[in-house]
XYZ file of C-alpha atoms in Angstrom:
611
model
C 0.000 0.000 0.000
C 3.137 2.257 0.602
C 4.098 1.534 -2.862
C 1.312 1.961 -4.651
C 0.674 5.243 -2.769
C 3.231 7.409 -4.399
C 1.027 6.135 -8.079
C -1.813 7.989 -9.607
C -4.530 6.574 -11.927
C -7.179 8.052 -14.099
C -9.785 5.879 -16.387
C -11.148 7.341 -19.507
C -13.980 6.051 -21.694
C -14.255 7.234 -25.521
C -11.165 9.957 -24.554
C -13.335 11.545 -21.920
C -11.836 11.464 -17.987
C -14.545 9.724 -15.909
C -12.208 8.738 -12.757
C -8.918 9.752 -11.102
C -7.064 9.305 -7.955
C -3.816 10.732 -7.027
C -1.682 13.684 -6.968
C -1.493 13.962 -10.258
C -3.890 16.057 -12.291
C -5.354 14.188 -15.438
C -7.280 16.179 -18.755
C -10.558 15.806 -19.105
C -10.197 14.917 -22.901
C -6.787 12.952 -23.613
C -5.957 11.856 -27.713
C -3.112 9.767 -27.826
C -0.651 9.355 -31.193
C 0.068 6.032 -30.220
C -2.848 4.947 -28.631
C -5.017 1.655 -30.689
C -1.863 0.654 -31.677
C -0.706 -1.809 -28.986
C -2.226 -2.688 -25.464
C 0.550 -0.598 -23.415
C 2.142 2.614 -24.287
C 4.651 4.856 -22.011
C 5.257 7.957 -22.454
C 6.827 11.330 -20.092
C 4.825 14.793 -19.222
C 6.055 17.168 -17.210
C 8.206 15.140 -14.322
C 5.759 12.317 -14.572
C 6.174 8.943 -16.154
C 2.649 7.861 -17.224
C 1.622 3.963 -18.640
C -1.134 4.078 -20.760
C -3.129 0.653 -21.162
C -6.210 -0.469 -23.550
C -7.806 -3.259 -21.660
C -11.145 -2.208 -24.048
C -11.948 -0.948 -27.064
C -13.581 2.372 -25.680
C -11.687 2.186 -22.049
C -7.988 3.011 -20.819
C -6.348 3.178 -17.704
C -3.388 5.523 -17.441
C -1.328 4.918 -14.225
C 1.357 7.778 -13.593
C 4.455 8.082 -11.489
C 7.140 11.095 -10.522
C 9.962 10.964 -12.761
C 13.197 10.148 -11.210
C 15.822 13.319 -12.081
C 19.065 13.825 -11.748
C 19.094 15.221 -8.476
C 18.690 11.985 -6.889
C 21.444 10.485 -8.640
C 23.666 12.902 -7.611
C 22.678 12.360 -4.430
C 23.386 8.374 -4.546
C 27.006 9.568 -5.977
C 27.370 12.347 -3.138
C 26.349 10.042 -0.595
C 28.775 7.384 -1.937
C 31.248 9.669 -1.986
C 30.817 11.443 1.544
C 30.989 7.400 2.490
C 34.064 6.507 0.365
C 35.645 9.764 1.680
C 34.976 8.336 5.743
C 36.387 5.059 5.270
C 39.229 6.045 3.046
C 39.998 8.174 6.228
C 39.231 5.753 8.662
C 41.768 3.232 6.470
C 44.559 5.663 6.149
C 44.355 6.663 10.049
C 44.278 2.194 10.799
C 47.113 2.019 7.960
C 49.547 5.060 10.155
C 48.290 3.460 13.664
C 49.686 -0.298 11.672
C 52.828 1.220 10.431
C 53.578 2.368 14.124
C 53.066 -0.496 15.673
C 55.282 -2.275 13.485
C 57.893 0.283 14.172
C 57.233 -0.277 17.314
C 58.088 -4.100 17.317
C 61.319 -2.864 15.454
C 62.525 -1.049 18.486
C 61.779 2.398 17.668
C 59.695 4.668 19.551
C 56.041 5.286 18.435
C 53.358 7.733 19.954
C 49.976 6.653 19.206
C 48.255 9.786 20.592
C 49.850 11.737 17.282
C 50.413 9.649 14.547
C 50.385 12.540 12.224
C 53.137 14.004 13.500
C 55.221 12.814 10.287
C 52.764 14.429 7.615
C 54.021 17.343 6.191
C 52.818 21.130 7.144
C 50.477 21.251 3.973
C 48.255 18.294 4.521
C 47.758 19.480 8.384
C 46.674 22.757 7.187
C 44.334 20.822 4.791
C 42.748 17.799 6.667
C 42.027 20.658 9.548
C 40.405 23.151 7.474
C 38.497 19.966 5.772
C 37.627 18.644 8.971
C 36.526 21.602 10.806
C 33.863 22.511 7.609
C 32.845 19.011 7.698
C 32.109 19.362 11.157
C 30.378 22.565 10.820
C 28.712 20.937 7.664
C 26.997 17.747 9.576
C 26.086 20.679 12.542
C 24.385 23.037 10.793
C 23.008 20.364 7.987
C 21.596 18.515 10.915
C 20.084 21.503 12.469
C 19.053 22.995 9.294
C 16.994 19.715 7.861
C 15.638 19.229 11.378
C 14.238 22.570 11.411
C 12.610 22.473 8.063
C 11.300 18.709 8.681
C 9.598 20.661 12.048
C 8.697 23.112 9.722
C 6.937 20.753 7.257
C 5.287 19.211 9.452
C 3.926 21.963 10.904
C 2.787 23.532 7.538
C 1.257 19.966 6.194
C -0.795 20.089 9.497
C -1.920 23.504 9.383
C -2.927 22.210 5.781
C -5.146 19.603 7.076
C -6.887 21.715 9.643
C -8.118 23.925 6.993
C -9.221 21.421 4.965
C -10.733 19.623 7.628
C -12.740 22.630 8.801
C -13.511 23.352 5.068
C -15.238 19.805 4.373
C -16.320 20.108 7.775
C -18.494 23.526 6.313
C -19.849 21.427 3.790
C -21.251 18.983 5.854
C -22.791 21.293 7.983
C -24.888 22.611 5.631
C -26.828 19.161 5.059
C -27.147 19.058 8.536
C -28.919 22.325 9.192
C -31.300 21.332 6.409
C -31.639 17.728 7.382
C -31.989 16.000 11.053
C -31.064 12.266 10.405
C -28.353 10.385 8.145
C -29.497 9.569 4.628
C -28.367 8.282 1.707
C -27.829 12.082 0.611
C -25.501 12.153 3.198
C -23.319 9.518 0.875
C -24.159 11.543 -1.950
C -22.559 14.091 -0.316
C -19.647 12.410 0.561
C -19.056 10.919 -2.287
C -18.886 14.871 -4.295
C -16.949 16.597 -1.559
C -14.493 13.274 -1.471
C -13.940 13.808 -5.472
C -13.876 17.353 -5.387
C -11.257 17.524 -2.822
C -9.612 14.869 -3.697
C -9.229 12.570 -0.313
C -11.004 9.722 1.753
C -13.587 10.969 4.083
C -15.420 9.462 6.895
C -18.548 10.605 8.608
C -19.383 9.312 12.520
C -22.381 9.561 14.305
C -22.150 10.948 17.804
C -21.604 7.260 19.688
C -18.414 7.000 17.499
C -20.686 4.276 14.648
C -19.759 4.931 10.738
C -22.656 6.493 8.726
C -20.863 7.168 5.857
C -17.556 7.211 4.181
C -16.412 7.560 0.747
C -14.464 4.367 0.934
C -17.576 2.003 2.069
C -16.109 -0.975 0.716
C -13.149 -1.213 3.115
C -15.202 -1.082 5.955
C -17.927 -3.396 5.078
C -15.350 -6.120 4.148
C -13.996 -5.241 7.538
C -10.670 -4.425 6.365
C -10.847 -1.140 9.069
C -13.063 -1.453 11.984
C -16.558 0.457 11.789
C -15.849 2.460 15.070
C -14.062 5.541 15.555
C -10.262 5.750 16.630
C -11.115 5.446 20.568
C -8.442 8.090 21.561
C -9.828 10.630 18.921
C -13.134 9.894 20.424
C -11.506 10.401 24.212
C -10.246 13.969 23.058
C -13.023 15.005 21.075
C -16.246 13.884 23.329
C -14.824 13.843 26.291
C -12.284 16.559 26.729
C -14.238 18.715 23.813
C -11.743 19.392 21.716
C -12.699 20.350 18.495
C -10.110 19.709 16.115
C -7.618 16.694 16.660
C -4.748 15.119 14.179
C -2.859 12.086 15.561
C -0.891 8.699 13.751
C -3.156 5.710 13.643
C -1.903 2.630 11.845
C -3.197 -0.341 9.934
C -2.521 -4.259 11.075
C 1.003 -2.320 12.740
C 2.645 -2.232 8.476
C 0.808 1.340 7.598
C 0.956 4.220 10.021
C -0.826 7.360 8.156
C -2.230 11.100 10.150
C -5.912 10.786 10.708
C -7.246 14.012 10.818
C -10.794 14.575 13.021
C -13.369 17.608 13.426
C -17.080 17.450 15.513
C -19.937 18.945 13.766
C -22.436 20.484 16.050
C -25.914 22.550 15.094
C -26.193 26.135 15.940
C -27.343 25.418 19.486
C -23.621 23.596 19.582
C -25.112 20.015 20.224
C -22.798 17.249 19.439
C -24.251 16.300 15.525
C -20.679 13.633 14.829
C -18.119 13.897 13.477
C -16.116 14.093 10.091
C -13.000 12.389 9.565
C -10.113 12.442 7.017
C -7.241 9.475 6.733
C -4.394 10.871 4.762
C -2.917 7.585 4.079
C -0.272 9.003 1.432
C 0.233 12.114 3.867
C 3.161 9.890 5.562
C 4.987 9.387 2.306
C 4.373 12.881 0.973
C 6.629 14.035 4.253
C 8.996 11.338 3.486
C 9.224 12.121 0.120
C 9.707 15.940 0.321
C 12.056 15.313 3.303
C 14.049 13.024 1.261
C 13.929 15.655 -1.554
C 15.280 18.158 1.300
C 18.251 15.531 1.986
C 18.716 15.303 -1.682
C 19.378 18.912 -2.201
C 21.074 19.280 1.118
C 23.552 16.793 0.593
C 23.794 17.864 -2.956
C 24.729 20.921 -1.992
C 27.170 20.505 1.130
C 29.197 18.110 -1.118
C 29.776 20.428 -3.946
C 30.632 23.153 -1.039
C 32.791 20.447 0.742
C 34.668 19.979 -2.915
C 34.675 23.737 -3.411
C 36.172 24.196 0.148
C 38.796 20.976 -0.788
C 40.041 23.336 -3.471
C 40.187 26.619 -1.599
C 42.023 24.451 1.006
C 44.642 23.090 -1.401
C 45.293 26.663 -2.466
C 45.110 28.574 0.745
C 47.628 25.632 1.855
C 50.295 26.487 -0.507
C 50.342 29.679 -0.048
C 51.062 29.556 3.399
C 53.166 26.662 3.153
C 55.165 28.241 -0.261
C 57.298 30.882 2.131
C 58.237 27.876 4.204
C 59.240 25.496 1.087
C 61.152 28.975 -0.056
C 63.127 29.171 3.390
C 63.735 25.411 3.315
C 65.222 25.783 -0.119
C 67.366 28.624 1.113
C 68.294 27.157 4.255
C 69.528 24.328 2.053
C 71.596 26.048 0.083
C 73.528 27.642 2.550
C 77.132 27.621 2.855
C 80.298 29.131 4.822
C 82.210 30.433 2.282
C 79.839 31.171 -0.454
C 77.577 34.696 -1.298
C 74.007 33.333 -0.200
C 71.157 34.896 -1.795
C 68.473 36.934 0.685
C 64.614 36.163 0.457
C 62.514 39.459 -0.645
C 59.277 39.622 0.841
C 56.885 42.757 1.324
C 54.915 41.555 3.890
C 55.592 42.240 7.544
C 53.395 39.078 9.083
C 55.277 36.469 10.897
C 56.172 34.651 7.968
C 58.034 37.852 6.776
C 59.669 38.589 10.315
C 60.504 34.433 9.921
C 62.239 35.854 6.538
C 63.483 38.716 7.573
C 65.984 36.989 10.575
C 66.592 34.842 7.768
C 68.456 37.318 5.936
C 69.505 38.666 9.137
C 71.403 35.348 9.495
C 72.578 34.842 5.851
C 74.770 38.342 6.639
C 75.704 37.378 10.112
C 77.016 33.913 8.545
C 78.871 36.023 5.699
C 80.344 37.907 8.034
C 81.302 34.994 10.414
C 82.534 32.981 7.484
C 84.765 35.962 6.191
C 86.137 36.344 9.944
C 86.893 32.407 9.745
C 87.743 31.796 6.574
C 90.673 35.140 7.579
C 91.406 33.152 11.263
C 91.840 29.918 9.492
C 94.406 31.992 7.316
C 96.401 33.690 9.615
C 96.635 30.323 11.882
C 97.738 28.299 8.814
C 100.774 30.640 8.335
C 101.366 31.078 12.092
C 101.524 26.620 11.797
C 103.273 26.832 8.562
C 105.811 29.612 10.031
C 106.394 27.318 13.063
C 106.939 24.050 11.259
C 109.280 26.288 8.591
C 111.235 27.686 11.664
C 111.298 24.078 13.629
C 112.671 22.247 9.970
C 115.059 25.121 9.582
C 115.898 24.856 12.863
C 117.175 20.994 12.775
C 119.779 21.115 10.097
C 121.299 24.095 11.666
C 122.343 22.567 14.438
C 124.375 19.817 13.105
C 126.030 22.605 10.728
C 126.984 24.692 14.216
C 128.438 21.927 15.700
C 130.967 20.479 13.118
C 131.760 24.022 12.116
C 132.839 24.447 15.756
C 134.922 21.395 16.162
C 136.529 21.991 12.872
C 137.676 25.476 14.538
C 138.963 23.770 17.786
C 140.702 21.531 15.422
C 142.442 24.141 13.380
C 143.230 26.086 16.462
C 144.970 23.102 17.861
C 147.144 22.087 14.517
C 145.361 18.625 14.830
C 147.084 16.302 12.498
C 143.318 15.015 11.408
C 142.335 18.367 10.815
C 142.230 17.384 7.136
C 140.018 14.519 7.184
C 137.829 16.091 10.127
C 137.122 18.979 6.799
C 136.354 16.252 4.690
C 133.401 15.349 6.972
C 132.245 18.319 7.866
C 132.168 19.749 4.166
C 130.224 16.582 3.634
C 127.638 16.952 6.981
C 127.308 21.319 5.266
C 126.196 19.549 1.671
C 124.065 17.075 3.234
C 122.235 19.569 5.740
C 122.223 22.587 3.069
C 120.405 19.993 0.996
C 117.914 19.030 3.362
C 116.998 23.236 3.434
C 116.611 23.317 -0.269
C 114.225 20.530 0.023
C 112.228 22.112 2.770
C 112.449 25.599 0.711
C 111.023 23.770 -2.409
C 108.103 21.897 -0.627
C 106.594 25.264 0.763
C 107.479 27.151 -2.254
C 105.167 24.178 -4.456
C 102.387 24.110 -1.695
C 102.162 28.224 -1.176
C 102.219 28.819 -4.988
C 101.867 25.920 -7.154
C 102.123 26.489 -11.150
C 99.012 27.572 -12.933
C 97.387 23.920 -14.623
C 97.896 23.491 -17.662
C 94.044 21.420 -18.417
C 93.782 19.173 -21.657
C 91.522 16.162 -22.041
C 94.129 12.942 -21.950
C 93.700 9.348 -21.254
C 93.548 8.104 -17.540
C 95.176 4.459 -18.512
C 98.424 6.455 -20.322
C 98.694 8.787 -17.586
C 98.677 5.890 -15.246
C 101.041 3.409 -16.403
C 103.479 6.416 -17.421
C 103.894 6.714 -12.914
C 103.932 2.957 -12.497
C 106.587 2.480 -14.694
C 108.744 4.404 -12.653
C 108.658 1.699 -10.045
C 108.899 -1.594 -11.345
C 112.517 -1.539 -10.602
C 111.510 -1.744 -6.858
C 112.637 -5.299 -5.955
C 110.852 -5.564 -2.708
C 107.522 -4.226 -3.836
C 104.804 -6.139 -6.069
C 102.886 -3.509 -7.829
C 99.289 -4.461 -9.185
C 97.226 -2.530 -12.303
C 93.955 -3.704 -12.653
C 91.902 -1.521 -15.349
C 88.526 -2.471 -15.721
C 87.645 0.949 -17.277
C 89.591 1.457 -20.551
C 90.289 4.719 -22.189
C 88.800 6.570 -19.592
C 89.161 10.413 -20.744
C 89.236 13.155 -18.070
C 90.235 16.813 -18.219
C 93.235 17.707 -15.795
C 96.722 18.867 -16.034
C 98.393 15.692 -16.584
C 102.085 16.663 -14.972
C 99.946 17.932 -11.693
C 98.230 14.639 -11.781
C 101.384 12.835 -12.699
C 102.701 13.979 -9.637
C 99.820 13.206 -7.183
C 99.883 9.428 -8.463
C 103.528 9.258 -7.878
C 103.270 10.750 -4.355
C 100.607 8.218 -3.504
C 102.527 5.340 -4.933
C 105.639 6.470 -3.292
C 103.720 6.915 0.107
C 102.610 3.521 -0.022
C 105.831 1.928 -0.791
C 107.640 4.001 2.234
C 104.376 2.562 4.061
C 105.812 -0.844 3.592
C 108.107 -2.323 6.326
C 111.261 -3.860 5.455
C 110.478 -7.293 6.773
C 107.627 -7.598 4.721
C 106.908 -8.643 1.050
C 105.236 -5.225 0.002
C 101.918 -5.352 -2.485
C 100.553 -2.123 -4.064
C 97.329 -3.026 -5.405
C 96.110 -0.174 -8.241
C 92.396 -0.229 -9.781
C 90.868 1.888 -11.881
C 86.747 1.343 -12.567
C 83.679 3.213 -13.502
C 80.663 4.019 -11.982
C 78.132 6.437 -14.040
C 80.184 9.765 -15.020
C 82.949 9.527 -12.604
C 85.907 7.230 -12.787
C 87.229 6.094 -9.140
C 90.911 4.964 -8.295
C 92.151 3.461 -5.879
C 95.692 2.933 -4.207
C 96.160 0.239 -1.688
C 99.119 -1.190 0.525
C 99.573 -3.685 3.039
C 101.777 -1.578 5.073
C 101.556 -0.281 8.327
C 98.428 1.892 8.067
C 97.645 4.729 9.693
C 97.269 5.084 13.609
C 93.724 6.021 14.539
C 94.078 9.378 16.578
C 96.986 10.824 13.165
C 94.047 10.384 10.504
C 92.544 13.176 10.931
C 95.419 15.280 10.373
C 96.895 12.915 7.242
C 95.485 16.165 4.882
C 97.222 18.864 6.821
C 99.844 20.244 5.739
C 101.799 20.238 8.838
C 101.162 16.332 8.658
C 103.664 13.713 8.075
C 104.452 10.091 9.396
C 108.235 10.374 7.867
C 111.489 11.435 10.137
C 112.188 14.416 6.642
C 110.956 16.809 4.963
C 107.623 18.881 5.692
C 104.992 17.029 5.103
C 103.317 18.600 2.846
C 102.723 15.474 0.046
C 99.345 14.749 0.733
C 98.129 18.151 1.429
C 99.027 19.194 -2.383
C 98.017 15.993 -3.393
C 95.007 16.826 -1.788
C 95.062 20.217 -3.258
C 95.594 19.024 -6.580
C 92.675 16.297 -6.748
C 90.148 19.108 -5.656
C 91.274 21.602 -8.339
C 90.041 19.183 -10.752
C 86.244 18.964 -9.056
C 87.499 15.307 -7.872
C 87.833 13.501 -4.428
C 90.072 12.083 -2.208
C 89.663 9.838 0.847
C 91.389 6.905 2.288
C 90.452 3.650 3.973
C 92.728 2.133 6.670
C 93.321 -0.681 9.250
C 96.703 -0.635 11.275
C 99.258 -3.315 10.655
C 96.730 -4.638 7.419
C 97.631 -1.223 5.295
C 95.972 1.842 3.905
C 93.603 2.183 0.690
C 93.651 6.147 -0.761
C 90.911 6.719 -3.073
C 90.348 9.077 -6.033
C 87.095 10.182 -8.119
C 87.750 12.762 -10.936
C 84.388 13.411 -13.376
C 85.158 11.461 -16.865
C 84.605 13.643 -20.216
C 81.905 12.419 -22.290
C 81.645 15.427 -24.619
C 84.853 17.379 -24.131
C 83.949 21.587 -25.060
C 87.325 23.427 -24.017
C 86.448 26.871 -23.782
C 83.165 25.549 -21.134
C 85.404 23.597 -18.783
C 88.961 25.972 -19.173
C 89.581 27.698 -15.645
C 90.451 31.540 -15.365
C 93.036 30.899 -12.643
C 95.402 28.585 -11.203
C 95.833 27.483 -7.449
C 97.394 29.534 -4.677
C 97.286 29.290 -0.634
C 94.587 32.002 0.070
């Protein structure tokens, strides 16, 4: 019956209307293109669906039904969505609590009050401006369709008590002209119920049916004959004259009975009039559903809208951030580092503005260090100049004074004590034109010469020089052949032979000494590496094995590695070492290989110097 209510009906005879029931509002004369040419025929007017059938010749019964539009599909796909949107949520938020826990069982430590405390800045900003409409959305929607379902409620019953009281006019009228129920009475019924449109029921004063406009469902017993007792408790007994309340139907159909008492001019109790509005139910439903239908229509397109503004409004606060971050990144001691511009004097552009505040105080502070570190390195080198000086001058003041003492005395070795000591002057005056030469390379080495030349010929060119060493076994294994790089090959010429010499001193005497030399390529740099099985290096000396201050040997300065070191890094390569003490030292090089060799891009404007 719930069903069927929402359908309206009309019957026609020879084209002409002769019954309806329903909502809907049929012609009075209907001509059909179609119609004669089968039994059934559908066709659409206005936002109605209507099914026309010929079950006679001269007779048809149309049957009619709201069109379904396009709200209501977009409601289905809102609805879904709103749903898919929840769970997705409720998934992710299981899938971070998950992830935790595992972490958890992994040792590390895992706070399941915040697990969003790893999502970035934007998506905060985002899921709380989404979740704070969405919570003022289901507020004020809830509010909002609770009001107007109040409201149309209130409206369809002020609806029904003036139509009530209008019917209820109607009848009077019969009564003031006659004193006892009649068959006009159904007459009467019968007009006002198809005039208006709706059931109506008509009880004597003891609560008994007279009359209805539906007499078949009561004398087949389907409703009872007697009156609803608690509209007959508020009407007779506590005189109330107008009362709606929800009756229902074997407990399946609950529909708003509507009741009014009819009394004579001299107010006697006459009966009284009732009208069931057994579609009245699904009329609320269905414009409250419609209500829904928009509403949610509408909160989803604003929730989408608001998903967009939020994305937006997101990056631009979070774009002076990423712009800092980037910055922050870049910066480096010894380097000009660009300042952020920004107009704005909110508290991202104070953030900015101690930003650039730092970038100058860091300028200045790498200036003053970069100036300290200078002046110390030539207070180290000055002392380790004076110290080297120092030692061979000693030795020279002491055999010059016992070659005096022996000329003084006439002593008959006097001869062969100037032999040795002209010997111990060469030796020691050699020693300072060594230590001259090392500082004068490392303080101002010669400008490189750059040309692209093969790594392999550059190589073997060094390693020849020390195959003559009997005690040393020295090892080439290429796996990258003709290799090309850009350098200056008698600066790099010398770096090789400084590391291969290094490692052969490295060697002890009582051992069989291995140098182990490979060359191989990985992606646009070429690496090389050096190895012995000497001595190594002792743990708390290799941080200083750069330094130019630095050596492990009894002569000389020290200062091998440190232009080795030098050299390498003028070329944009690397150099680091790997070692274990008493198992040897590795020294490795990278230097960038030349795949498409364009001189006047990769020429320098200046050569090295000690700044």
């Amino acid at each position: 019956f719930n069903e069927l209510s929402r359908y309206s009906y009309a019957i026609y005879r020879n084209n002409q209307l002769i019954s309806q029931k329903g909502e809907y509002f049929y012609p009075t004369n209907i001509l059909l293109r179609d119609a004669g040419k089968k039994p059934y025929h559908v066709y659409k007017e206005g936002d109605y669906d209507h099914l026309c059938y010929h079950f006679h010749e001269d007779t048809m019964v149309i049957l009619s039904s709201p069109s379904r539009n396009i709200y209501s599909s977009l409601a289905l796909a809102s609805f879904l969505f709103f749903i898919s949107s929840v769970l997705y949520a409720l998934l992710n938020y299981l899938f971070v609590i998950l992830s935790q826990y595992i972490r958890q069982q992994q040792g590390s430590e895992v706070d399941y009050f915040n697990p969003l405390r790893n999502i970035s800045f934007k998506a905060k900003i985002q899921m709380i401006i989404m979740f704070s409409v969405l919570i003022a959305v289901i507020i004020s929607g809830y509010l909002t369709i609770y009001n107007l379902i109040q409201n149309i409620s209130k409206t369809n019953e002020k609806k029904i008590q003036q139509e009530i009281v209008l019917i209820a006019s109607q009848l009077n009228d019969y009564f003031t002209e006659n004193e006892y129920f009649s068959s006009e009475l159904d007459e009467l019924v019968e007009e006002t119920s198809a005039k208006f449109r709706i059931d109506i029921n008509v009880f004597d004063p003891e609560g008994m049916l007279v009359s209805s406009s539906q007499m078949p469902v009561y004398e087949r017993k389907i409703l009872s004959q007697m009156i609803d007792p608690e509209a007959y408790k508020q009407l007779k007994i506590l005189r109330k004259s107008v009362f709606l309340h929800t009756e229902q139907i074997n407990d399946k159909l609950s529909f708003t009975s509507a009741y009014i008492v009819l009394r004579d001019e001299n107010k006697n109790l006459l009966g009284f009039v009732n009208i069931p509005y057994y579609s009245r139910f699904l009329t609320e439903r269905s414009e409250i559903t419609s209500l829904i239908v928009n509403m949610v229509n509408l909160y989803v397109f604003l929730l989408l809208l608001i998903l967009f503004v939020s994305v937006s409004i997101s990056g631009t606060f979070t774009q002076p951030l990423e712009v800092i971050s980037m910055h922050l990144s870049e910066l480096k001691l010894g380097k000009r580092n660009k300042k952020i511009e920004w107009s704005s004097q909110d508290e991202i552009g104070r953030l900015i503005s101690e930003y650039n505040k730092m970038v100058e105080n860091v300028e200045k502070s790498a200036e003053a260090l970069s100036r300290s570190e200078r002046e110390s390195a030539w207070r180290e080198m000055a002392q380790q100049v004076a110290h080297e000086i120092k030692n061979p001058l000693t030795p020279m003041k002491l055999s010059l004074q016992r070659l005096l003492i022996s000329w003084t005395n006439n002593d008959p070795e006097l001869e062969q004590r100037f032999r040795k000591t002209t010997e111990v002057l060469i030796n020691q005056i050699d020693n300072l034109s060594q230590i001259a030469t090392e500082f004068s390379v490392f303080a101002r080495m010669p400008e490189p010469v750059m040309e692209v030349l093969t790594l392999e010929t550059c190589l073997n060119e060094v390693v020849d020089l020390y195959k003559a060493v009997e005690r040393v076994e020295i090892i080439v294994e290429n796996e990258a052949k003709d290799i090309r790089i850009y350098t200056d090959p008698g600066q790099l010429k010398r770096a090789f032979n400084n590391l291969i010499k290094n490692a052969i001193q490295a060697i002890p005497a009582d051992r069989k000494g291995r140098v182990l030399i490979k060359v191989i390529r990985n992606a646009s740099i070429v690496l090389i590496s050096i190895a012995d099985n000497g001595l190594g290096i002792n743990r708390e000396l290799q941080d200083k094995i750069f330094l130019p201050s630095f050596s492990t040997k009894s002569s000389g300065m020290g200062l091998g590695l440190a232009i080795v070191s030098k050299i390498i890094k003028s070329f944009n390569g690397q150099i680091w070492f790997d070692t274990i003490e008493n198992e040897g030292t590795t020294f490795y090089i990278s230097l960038p290989v030349v795949e498409s060799f364009d001189y006047q891009e990769n020429n320098p404007e200046s050569g090295l110097s000690l700044q």
